[in-house]
Coordinates of C-alpha atoms in Angstrom, one line a residue:
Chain G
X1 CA -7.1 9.3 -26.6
X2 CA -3.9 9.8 -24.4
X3 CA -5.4 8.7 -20.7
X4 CA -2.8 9.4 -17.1
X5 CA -2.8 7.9 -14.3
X6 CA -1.4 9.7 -11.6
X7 CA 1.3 8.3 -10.0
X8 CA 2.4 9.9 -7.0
X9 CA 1.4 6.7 -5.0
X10 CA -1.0 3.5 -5.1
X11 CA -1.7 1.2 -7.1
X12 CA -0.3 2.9 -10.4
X13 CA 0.1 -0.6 -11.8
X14 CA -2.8 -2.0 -11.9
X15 CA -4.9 0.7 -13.5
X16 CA -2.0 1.2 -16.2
X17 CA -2.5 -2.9 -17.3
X18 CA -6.0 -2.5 -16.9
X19 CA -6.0 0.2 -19.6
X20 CA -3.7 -1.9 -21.8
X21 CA -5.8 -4.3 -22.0
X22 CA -8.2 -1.8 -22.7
X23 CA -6.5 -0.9 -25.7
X24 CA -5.2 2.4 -24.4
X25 CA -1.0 2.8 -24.3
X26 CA -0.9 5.0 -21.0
X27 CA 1.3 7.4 -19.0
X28 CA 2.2 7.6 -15.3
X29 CA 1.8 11.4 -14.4
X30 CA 4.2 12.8 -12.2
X31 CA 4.6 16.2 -13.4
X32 CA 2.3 19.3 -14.8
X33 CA 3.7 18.6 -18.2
X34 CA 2.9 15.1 -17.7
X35 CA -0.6 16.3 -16.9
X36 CA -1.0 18.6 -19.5
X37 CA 0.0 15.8 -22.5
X38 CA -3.1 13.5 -21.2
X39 CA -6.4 14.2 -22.8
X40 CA -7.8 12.4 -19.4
X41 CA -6.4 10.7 -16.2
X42 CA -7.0 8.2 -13.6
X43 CA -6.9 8.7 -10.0
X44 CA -5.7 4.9 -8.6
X45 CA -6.5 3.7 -5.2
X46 CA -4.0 4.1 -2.4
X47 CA -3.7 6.9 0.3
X48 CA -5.9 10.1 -0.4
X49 CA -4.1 12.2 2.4
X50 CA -0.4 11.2 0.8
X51 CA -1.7 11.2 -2.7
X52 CA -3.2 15.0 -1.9
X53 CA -0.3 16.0 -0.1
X54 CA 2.1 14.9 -2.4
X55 CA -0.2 16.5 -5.4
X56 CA 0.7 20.3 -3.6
X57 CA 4.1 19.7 -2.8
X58 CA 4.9 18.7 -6.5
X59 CA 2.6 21.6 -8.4
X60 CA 0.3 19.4 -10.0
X61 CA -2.9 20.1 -6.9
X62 CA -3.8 23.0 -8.8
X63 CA -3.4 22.0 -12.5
X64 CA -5.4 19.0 -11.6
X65 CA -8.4 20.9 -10.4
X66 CA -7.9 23.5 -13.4
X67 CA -8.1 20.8 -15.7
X68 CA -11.2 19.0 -14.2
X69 CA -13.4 22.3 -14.2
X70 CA -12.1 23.0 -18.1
X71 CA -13.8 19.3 -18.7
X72 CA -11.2 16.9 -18.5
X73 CA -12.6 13.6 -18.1
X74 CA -11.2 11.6 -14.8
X75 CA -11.6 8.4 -13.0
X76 CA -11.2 7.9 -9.6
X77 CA -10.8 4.6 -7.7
X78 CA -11.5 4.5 -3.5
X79 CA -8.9 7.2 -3.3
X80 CA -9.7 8.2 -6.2
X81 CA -13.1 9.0 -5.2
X82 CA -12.3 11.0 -2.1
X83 CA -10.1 13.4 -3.8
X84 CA -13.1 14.0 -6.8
X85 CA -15.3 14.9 -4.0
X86 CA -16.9 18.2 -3.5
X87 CA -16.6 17.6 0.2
X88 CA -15.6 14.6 3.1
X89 CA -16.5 13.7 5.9
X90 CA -13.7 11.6 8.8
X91 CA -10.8 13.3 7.0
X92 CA -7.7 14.3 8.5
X93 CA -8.1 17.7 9.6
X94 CA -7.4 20.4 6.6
X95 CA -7.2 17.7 4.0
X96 CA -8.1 19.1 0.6
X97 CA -9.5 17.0 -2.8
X98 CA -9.4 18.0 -6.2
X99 CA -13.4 18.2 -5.9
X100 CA -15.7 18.6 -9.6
X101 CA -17.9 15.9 -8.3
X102 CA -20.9 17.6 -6.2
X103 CA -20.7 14.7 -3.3
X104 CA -20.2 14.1 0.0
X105 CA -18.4 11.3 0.9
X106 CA -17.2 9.7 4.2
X107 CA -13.8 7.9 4.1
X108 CA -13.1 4.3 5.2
X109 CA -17.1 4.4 6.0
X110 CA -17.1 0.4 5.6
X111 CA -14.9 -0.1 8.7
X112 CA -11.4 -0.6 8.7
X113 CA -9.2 -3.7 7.0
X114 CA -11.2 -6.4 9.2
X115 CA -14.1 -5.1 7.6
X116 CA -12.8 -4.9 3.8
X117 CA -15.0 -7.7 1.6
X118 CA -15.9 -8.5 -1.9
X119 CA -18.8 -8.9 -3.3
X120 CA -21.0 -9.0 -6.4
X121 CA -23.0 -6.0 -7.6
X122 CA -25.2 -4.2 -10.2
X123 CA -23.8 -2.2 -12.2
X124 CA -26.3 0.2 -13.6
X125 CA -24.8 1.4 -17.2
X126 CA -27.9 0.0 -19.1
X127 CA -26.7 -3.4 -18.9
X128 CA -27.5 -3.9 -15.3
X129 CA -24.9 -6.6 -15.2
X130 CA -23.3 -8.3 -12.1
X131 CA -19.6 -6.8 -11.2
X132 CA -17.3 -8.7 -8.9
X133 CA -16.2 -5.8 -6.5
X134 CA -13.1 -5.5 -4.4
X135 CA -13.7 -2.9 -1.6
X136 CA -10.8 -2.3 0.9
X137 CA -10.7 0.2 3.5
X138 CA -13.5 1.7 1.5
X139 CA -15.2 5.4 1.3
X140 CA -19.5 5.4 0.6
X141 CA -21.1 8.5 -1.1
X142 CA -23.6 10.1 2.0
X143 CA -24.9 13.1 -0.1
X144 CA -25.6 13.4 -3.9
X145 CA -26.0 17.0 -5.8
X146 CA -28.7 17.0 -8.2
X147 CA -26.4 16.4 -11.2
X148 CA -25.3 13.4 -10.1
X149 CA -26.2 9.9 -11.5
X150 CA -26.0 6.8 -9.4
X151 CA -24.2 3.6 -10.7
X152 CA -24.3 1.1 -8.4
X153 CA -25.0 1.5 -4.5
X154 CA -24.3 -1.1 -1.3
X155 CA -27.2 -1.3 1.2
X156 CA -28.1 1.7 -0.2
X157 CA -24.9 3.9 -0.1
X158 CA -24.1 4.9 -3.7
X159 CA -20.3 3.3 -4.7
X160 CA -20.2 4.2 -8.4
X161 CA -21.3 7.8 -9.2
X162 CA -20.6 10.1 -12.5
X163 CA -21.3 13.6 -13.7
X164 CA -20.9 14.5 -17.2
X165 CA -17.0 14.0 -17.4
X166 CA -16.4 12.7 -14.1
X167 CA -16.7 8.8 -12.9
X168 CA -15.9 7.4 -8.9
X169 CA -15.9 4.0 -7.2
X170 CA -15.3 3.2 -4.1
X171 CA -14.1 -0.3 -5.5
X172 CA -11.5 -1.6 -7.0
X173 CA -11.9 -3.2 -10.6
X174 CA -8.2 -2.8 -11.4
X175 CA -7.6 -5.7 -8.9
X176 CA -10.1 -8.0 -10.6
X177 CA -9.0 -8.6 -14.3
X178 CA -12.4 -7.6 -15.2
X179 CA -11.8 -4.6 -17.3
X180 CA -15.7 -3.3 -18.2
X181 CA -15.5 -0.6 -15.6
X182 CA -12.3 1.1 -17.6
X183 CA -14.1 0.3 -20.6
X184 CA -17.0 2.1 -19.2
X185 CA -15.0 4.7 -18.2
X186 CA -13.7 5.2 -21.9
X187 CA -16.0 4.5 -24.0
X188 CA -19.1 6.2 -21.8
X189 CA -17.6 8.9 -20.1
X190 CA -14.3 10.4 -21.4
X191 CA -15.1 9.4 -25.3
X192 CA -18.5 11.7 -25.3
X193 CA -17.1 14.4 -23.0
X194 CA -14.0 15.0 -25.5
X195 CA -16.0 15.0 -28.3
X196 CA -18.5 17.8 -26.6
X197 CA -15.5 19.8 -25.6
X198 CA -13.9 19.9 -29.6
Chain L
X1 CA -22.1 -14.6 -4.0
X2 CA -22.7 -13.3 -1.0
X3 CA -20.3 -10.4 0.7
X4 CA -17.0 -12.0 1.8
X5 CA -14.5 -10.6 4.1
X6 CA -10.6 -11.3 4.8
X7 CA -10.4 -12.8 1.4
X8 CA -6.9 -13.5 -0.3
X9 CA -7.9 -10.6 -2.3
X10 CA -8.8 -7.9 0.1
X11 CA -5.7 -8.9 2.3
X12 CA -3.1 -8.7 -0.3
X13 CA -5.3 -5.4 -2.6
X14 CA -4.7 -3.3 0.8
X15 CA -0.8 -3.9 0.6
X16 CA -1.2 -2.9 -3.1
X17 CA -2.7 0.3 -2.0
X18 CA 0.3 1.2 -0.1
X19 CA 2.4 0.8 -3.1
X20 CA 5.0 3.5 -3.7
X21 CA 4.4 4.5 0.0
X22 CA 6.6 5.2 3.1
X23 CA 5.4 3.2 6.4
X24 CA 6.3 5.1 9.7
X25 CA 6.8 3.2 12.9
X26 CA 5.2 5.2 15.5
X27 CA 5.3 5.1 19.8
X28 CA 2.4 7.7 20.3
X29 CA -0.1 9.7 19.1
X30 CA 2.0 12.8 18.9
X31 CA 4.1 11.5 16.6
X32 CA 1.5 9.6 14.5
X33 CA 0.2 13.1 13.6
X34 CA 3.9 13.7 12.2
X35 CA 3.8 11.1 9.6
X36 CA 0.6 11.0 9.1
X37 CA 1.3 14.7 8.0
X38 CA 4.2 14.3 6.7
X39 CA 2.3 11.8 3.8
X40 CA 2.7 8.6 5.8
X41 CA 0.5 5.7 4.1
X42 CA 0.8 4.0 6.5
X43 CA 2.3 4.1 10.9
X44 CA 3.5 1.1 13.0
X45 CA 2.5 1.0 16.5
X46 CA 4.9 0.1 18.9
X47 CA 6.2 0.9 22.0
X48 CA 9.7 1.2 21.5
X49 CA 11.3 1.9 18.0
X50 CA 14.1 -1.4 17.3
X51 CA 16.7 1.5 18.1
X52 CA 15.6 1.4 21.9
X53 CA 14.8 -1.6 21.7
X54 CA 18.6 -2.6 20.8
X55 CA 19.5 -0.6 23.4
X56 CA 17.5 -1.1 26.1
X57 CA 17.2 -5.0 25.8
X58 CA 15.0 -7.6 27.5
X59 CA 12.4 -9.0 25.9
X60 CA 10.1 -6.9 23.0
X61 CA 6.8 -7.8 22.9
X62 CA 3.3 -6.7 21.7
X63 CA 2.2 -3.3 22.5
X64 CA -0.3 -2.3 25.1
X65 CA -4.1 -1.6 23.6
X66 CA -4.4 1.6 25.0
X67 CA -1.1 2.8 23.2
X68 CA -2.4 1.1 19.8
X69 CA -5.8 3.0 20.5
X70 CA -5.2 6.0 21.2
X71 CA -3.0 6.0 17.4
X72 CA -5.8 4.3 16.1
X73 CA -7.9 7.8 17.5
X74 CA -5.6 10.1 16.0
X75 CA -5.0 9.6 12.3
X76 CA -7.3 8.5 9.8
X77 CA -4.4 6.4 7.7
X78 CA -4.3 2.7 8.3
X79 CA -2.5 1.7 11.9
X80 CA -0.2 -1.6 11.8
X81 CA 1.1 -3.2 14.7
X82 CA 3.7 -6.0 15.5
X83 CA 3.2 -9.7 16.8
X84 CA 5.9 -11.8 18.2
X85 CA 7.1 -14.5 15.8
X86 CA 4.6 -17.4 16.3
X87 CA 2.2 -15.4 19.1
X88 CA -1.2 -16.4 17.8
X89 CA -2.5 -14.5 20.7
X90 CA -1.0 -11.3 20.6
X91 CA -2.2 -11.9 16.8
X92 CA -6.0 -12.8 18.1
X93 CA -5.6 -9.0 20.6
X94 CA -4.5 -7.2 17.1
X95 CA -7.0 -8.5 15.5
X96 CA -9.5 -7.9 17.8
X97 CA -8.6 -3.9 18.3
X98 CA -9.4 -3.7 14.7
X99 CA -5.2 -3.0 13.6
X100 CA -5.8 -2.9 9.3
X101 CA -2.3 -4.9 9.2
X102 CA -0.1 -7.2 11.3
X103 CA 3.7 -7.7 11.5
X104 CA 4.7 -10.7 12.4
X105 CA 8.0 -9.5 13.6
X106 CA 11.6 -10.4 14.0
X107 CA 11.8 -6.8 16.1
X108 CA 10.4 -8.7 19.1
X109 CA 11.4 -11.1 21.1
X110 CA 10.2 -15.0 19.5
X111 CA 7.6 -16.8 21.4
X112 CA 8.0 -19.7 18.9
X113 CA 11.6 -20.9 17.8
X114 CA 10.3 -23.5 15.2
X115 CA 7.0 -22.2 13.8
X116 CA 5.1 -19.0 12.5
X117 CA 1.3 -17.9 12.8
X118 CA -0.8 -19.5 10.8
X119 CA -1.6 -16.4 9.1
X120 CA -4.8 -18.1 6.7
X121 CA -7.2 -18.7 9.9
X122 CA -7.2 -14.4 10.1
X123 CA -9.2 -12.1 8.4
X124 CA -6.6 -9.2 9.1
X125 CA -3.8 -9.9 6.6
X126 CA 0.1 -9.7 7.5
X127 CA 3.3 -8.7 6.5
X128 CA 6.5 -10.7 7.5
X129 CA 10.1 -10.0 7.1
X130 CA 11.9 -12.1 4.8
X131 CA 16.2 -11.9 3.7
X132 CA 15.7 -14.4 1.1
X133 CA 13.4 -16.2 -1.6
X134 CA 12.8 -19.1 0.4
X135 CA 11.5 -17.2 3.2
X136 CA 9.2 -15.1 1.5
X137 CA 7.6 -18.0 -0.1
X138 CA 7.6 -20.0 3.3
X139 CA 5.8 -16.7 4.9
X140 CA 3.5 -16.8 1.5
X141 CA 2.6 -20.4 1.9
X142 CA 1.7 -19.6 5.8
X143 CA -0.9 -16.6 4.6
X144 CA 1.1 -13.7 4.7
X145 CA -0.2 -10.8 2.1
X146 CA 2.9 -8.8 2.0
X147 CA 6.6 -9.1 2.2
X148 CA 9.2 -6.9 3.7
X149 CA 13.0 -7.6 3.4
X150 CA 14.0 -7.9 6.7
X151 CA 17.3 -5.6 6.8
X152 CA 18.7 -4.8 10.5
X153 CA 16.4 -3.2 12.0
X154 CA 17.5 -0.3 14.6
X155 CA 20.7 0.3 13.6
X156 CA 20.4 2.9 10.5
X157 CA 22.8 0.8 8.3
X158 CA 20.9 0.1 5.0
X159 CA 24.0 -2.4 3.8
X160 CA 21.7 -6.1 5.1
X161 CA 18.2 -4.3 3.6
X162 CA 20.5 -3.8 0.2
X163 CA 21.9 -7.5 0.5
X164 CA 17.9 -8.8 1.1
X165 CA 16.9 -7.0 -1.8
X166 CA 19.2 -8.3 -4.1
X167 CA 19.2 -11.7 -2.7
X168 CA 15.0 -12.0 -3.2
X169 CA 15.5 -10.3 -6.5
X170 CA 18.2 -12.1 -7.9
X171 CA 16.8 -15.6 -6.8
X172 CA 13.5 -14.1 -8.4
X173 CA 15.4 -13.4 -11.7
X174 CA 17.0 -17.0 -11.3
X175 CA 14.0 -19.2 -11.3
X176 CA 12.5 -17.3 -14.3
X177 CA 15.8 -18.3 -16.1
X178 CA 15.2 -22.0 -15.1
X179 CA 13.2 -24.6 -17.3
X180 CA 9.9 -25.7 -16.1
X181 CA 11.7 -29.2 -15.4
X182 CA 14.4 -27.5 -13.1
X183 CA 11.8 -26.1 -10.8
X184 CA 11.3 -29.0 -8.9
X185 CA 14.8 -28.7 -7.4
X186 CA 14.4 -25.3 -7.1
X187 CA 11.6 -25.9 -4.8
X188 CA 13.5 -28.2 -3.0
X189 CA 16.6 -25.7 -2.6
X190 CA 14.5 -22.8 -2.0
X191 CA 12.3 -25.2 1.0
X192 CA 9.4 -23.5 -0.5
X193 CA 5.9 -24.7 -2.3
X194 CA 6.6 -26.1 -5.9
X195 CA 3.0 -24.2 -6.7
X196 CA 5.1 -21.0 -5.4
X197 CA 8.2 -21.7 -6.7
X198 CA 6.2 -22.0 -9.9
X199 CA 4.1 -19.0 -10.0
X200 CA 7.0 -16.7 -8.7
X201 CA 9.2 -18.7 -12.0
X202 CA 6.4 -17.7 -14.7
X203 CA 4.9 -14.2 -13.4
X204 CA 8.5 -13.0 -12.6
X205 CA 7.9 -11.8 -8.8
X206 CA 6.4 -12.1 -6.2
X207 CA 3.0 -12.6 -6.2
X208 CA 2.6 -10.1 -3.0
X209 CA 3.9 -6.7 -2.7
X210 CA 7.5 -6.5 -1.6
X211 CA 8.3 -3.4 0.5
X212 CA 11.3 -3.2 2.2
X213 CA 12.5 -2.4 5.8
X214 CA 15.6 -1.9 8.3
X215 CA 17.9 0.4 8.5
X216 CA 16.9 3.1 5.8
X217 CA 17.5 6.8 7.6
X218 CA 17.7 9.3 4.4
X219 CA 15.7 10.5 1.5
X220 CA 18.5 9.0 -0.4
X221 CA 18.2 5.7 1.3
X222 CA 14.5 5.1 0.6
X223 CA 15.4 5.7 -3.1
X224 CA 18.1 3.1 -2.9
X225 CA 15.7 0.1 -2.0
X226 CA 12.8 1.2 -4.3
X227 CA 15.7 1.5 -7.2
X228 CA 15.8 -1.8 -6.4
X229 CA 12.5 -3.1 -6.8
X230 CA 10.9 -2.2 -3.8
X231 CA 7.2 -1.5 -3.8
X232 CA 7.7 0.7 -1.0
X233 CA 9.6 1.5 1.9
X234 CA 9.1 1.1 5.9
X235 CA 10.8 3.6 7.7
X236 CA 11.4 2.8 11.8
X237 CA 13.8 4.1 13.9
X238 CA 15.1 6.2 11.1
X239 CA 12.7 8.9 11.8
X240 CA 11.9 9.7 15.2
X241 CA 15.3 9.0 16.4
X242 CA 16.7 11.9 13.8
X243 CA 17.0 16.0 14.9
X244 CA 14.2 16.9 13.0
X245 CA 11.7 14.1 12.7
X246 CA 8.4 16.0 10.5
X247 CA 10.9 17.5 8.2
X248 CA 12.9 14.1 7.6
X249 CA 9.6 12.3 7.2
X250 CA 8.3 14.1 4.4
X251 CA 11.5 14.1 3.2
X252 CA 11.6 10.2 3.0
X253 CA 8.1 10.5 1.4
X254 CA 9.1 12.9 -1.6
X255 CA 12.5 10.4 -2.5
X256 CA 10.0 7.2 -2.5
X257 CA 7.7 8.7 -5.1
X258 CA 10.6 10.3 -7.1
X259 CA 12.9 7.4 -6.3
X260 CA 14.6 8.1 -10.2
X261 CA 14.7 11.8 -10.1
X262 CA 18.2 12.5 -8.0
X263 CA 17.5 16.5 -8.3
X264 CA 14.6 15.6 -6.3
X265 CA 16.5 13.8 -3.5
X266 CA 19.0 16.1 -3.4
X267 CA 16.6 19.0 -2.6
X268 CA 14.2 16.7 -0.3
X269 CA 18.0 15.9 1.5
X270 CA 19.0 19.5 1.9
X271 CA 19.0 20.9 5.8
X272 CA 17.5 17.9 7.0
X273 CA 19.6 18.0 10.5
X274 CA 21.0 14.8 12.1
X275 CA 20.5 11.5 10.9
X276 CA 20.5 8.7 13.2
X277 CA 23.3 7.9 14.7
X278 CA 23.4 4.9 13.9
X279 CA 25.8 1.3 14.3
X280 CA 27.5 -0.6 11.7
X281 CA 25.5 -4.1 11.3
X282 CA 29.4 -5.4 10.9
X283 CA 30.2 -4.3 14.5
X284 CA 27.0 -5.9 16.3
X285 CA 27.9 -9.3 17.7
X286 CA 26.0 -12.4 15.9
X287 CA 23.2 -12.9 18.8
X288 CA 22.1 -9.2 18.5
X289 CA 21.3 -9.1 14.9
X290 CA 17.5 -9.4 14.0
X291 CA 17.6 -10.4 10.6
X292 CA 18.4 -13.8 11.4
X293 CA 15.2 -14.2 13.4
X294 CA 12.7 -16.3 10.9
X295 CA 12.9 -19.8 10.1

């Protein structure tokens, strides 16, 4: 499997050694023919008005949302998040997302840095284990489509959703060296939804 | 655990965020919106650019709270404002209007001519300016969760940003050269923490991000400094002082994410209008440059 991570700006970095250590070798994507030699990509955390905006100017805003509704699995982080979403809510005005995720979700709805925290939570994937979460500046989900499965939710605001092929967190786990979240994303989300698609 | 806020790791993640970013410095609303829409990742909040501030002289201090506000009202992007060196109050205001990042600043005046902020007793995190090794890891050791090399700010002359960025780099490359038992006198050369010194020697950087600042006024420059390690680029006087400030912003923004593609540059630098005018760092008099600010 040939997993992206889109690396127009954020924290590229991290999410690239998390997948090494995953076992994956992956590519930044920059370009459309950088996007169209991954069989799935990551969206990092970092900006999601620069990240969007910087998606049009370079041709890869509609490729990217081409490839999500022909199935391609994706991952997004924070910013990831808010650009898989449907719709958001305390955006700059005309932002735009990639969307395939039928949620709402309001940016920086924790507060601003001051208000950024860690914390331990359940991660629902069976398991029910503890995660260590990094949340900075972070988005909550405020409205879930019927499709939607809920992972793991903060006084009750969901912060790890998925559809079929598509997987968000408001948190960070690239920043925490524990890797099961990538893993998760791999082996739970992006394995099954290639295979359905050959 | 329980939740835990202003952590090492929330303070120094959000400067990882901005990674491969261009930080704008900003004196209103107005021109907030600009960068913000020109794929800012960040705006400074000041009242004067260093450019004015050059010119105009007296003493540069904190902005007022209504000016940081009404910025803080108008973009949805993280606002960052700037702190005399060694003000713990103005620090305490920042905090308190809810700014996501603090510059402890060389750009203003000094209120403290022998110590910084004690940056570990605040849960917002700071950047400070560094021109060498040593100073980063001093800044480091006093809490700060990002470095910036310092260059000369206001003036449009990227020549001292280039000579920080090799000096922090080179030292970096150095100390990864040295054996373990050779550290300790690199500590003491550097005046920096052995447990610094150490880490910086093993993991090969820094362990913060290192953006870079002071004097960068084209596409082209912003490519310079992240060609040179840069994590990212703050852009101050360079903008708004320019003929056409929205276009020259998102130029700056396109050449820090394709920092390695020159056909890139060359189209974000086409019909850009004036730069900044700009003054040679060799020409201003010793007492007037910035950079040496920090101790």
């Amino acid at each position: 499997m040939k997993v992206g991570v889109l690396a127009l700006q954020g924290d590229v970095r991290e999410h690239m050694a998390a997948l090494t250590a995953c076992g994956i070798n992956p590519v930044e994507v920059r370009r459309p023919s950088e996007l169209a030699s991954v069989d799935a990509l990551i969206l990092p955390g970092g900006e999601s008005t620069t990240i969007a905006q910087l998606s049009e100017i370079f041709g890869l805003f509609q490729p990217i949302r081409d490839r999500i509704s022909a199935g391609m699995p994706v991952y997004g982080s924070c910013a990831g998040m808010i650009l898989l979403a449907d719709s958001i809510l305390d955006a700059k005005d005309g932002q735009k997302t990639f969307g395939g995720l039928d949620i709402t979700v309001r940016r920086n709805a924790f507060g601003r840095q001051v208000d950024s925290f860690e914390n331990d939570i359940v991660f629902k994937d069976g398991s029910d284990d503890l995660v260590h979460a990094v949340f900075i500046r972070a988005p909550w989900v405020e409205r879930i489509g019927s499709e939607i499965q809920v992972l793991a939710a903060v006084d009750s605001h969901p912060v790890a959703v998925r559809s079929e092929s598509l997987f968000a967190t408001s948190f960070h786990p690239e920043l925490t060296g524990d890797h099961r979240i990538h893993r998760y994303f791999i082996d739970e989300v992006a394995r099954p939804a290639l295979e359905k698609v050959k | 655990m329980t939740e835990v806020k202003g952590t090492g790791r929330v303070k120094r993640g959000m400067a990882e965020m901005l990674k491969g970013g261009v930080i704008m410095d900003v004196v209103n609303a107005e021109q907030a919106k600009i960068a913000e829409d020109a794929g800012a990742v960040a705006v400074m909040a000041l009242e004067r650019v260093p450019a004015d501030i050059r010119a105009q002289g007296g003493v540069a201090r904190m902005s007022d709270p209504d000016m940081i506000e009404k910025i803080q009202a108008a973009v949805s992007i993280p606002v960052m404002a700037k702190a005399r060196i060694g003000h713990f109050v103005e620090a305490q205001v920042l905090q308190s209007l809810g700014v996501d990042y603090i510059d402890e600043s060389e750009v203003l005046t000094p209120a403290d001519y022998k110590n910084h902020i004690d940056k570990w007793e605040f849960t917002v995190p700071f950047v400070c300016g560094a021109t060498n090794l040593g100073e980063a890891l001093r800044r480091i050791n006093e809490g700060a969760a990002m470095i910036r090399s310092k260059g000369e700010a206001g003036t449009g002359d990227v020549s001292n940003a280039m000579q920080h960025m090799r000096e922090i780099n080179g030292e970096i490359r150095r100390l990864s050269s040295l054996r373990e038992d050779e550290l300790y006198v690199a500590a003491k050369e550097l005046q920096a923490p052995y447990e610094l010194v150490k880490e910086v020697a093993q993991a090969g950087k820094l362990p913060v991000v290192l953006f870079t600042a002071g004097g960068i006024a084209t596409p082209a420059d912003a490519a310079l400094m992240m060609s040179m390690g840069a994590d990212g680029v703050f852009i101050g006087s360079g903008i708004f002082k320019s003929g056409n400030p929205a276009q020259r912003a998102a130029a700056c923004v396109k050449a820090t994410t394709f920092w390695n593609d020159a056909k890139v540059i060359a189209d974000a630098s086409r019909g850009l209008g004036d730069a900044m005018v700009g003054i040679n760092v060799a020409d201003l008099p010793a007492p007037h440059r910035l950079a040496e600010r920090g101790w």
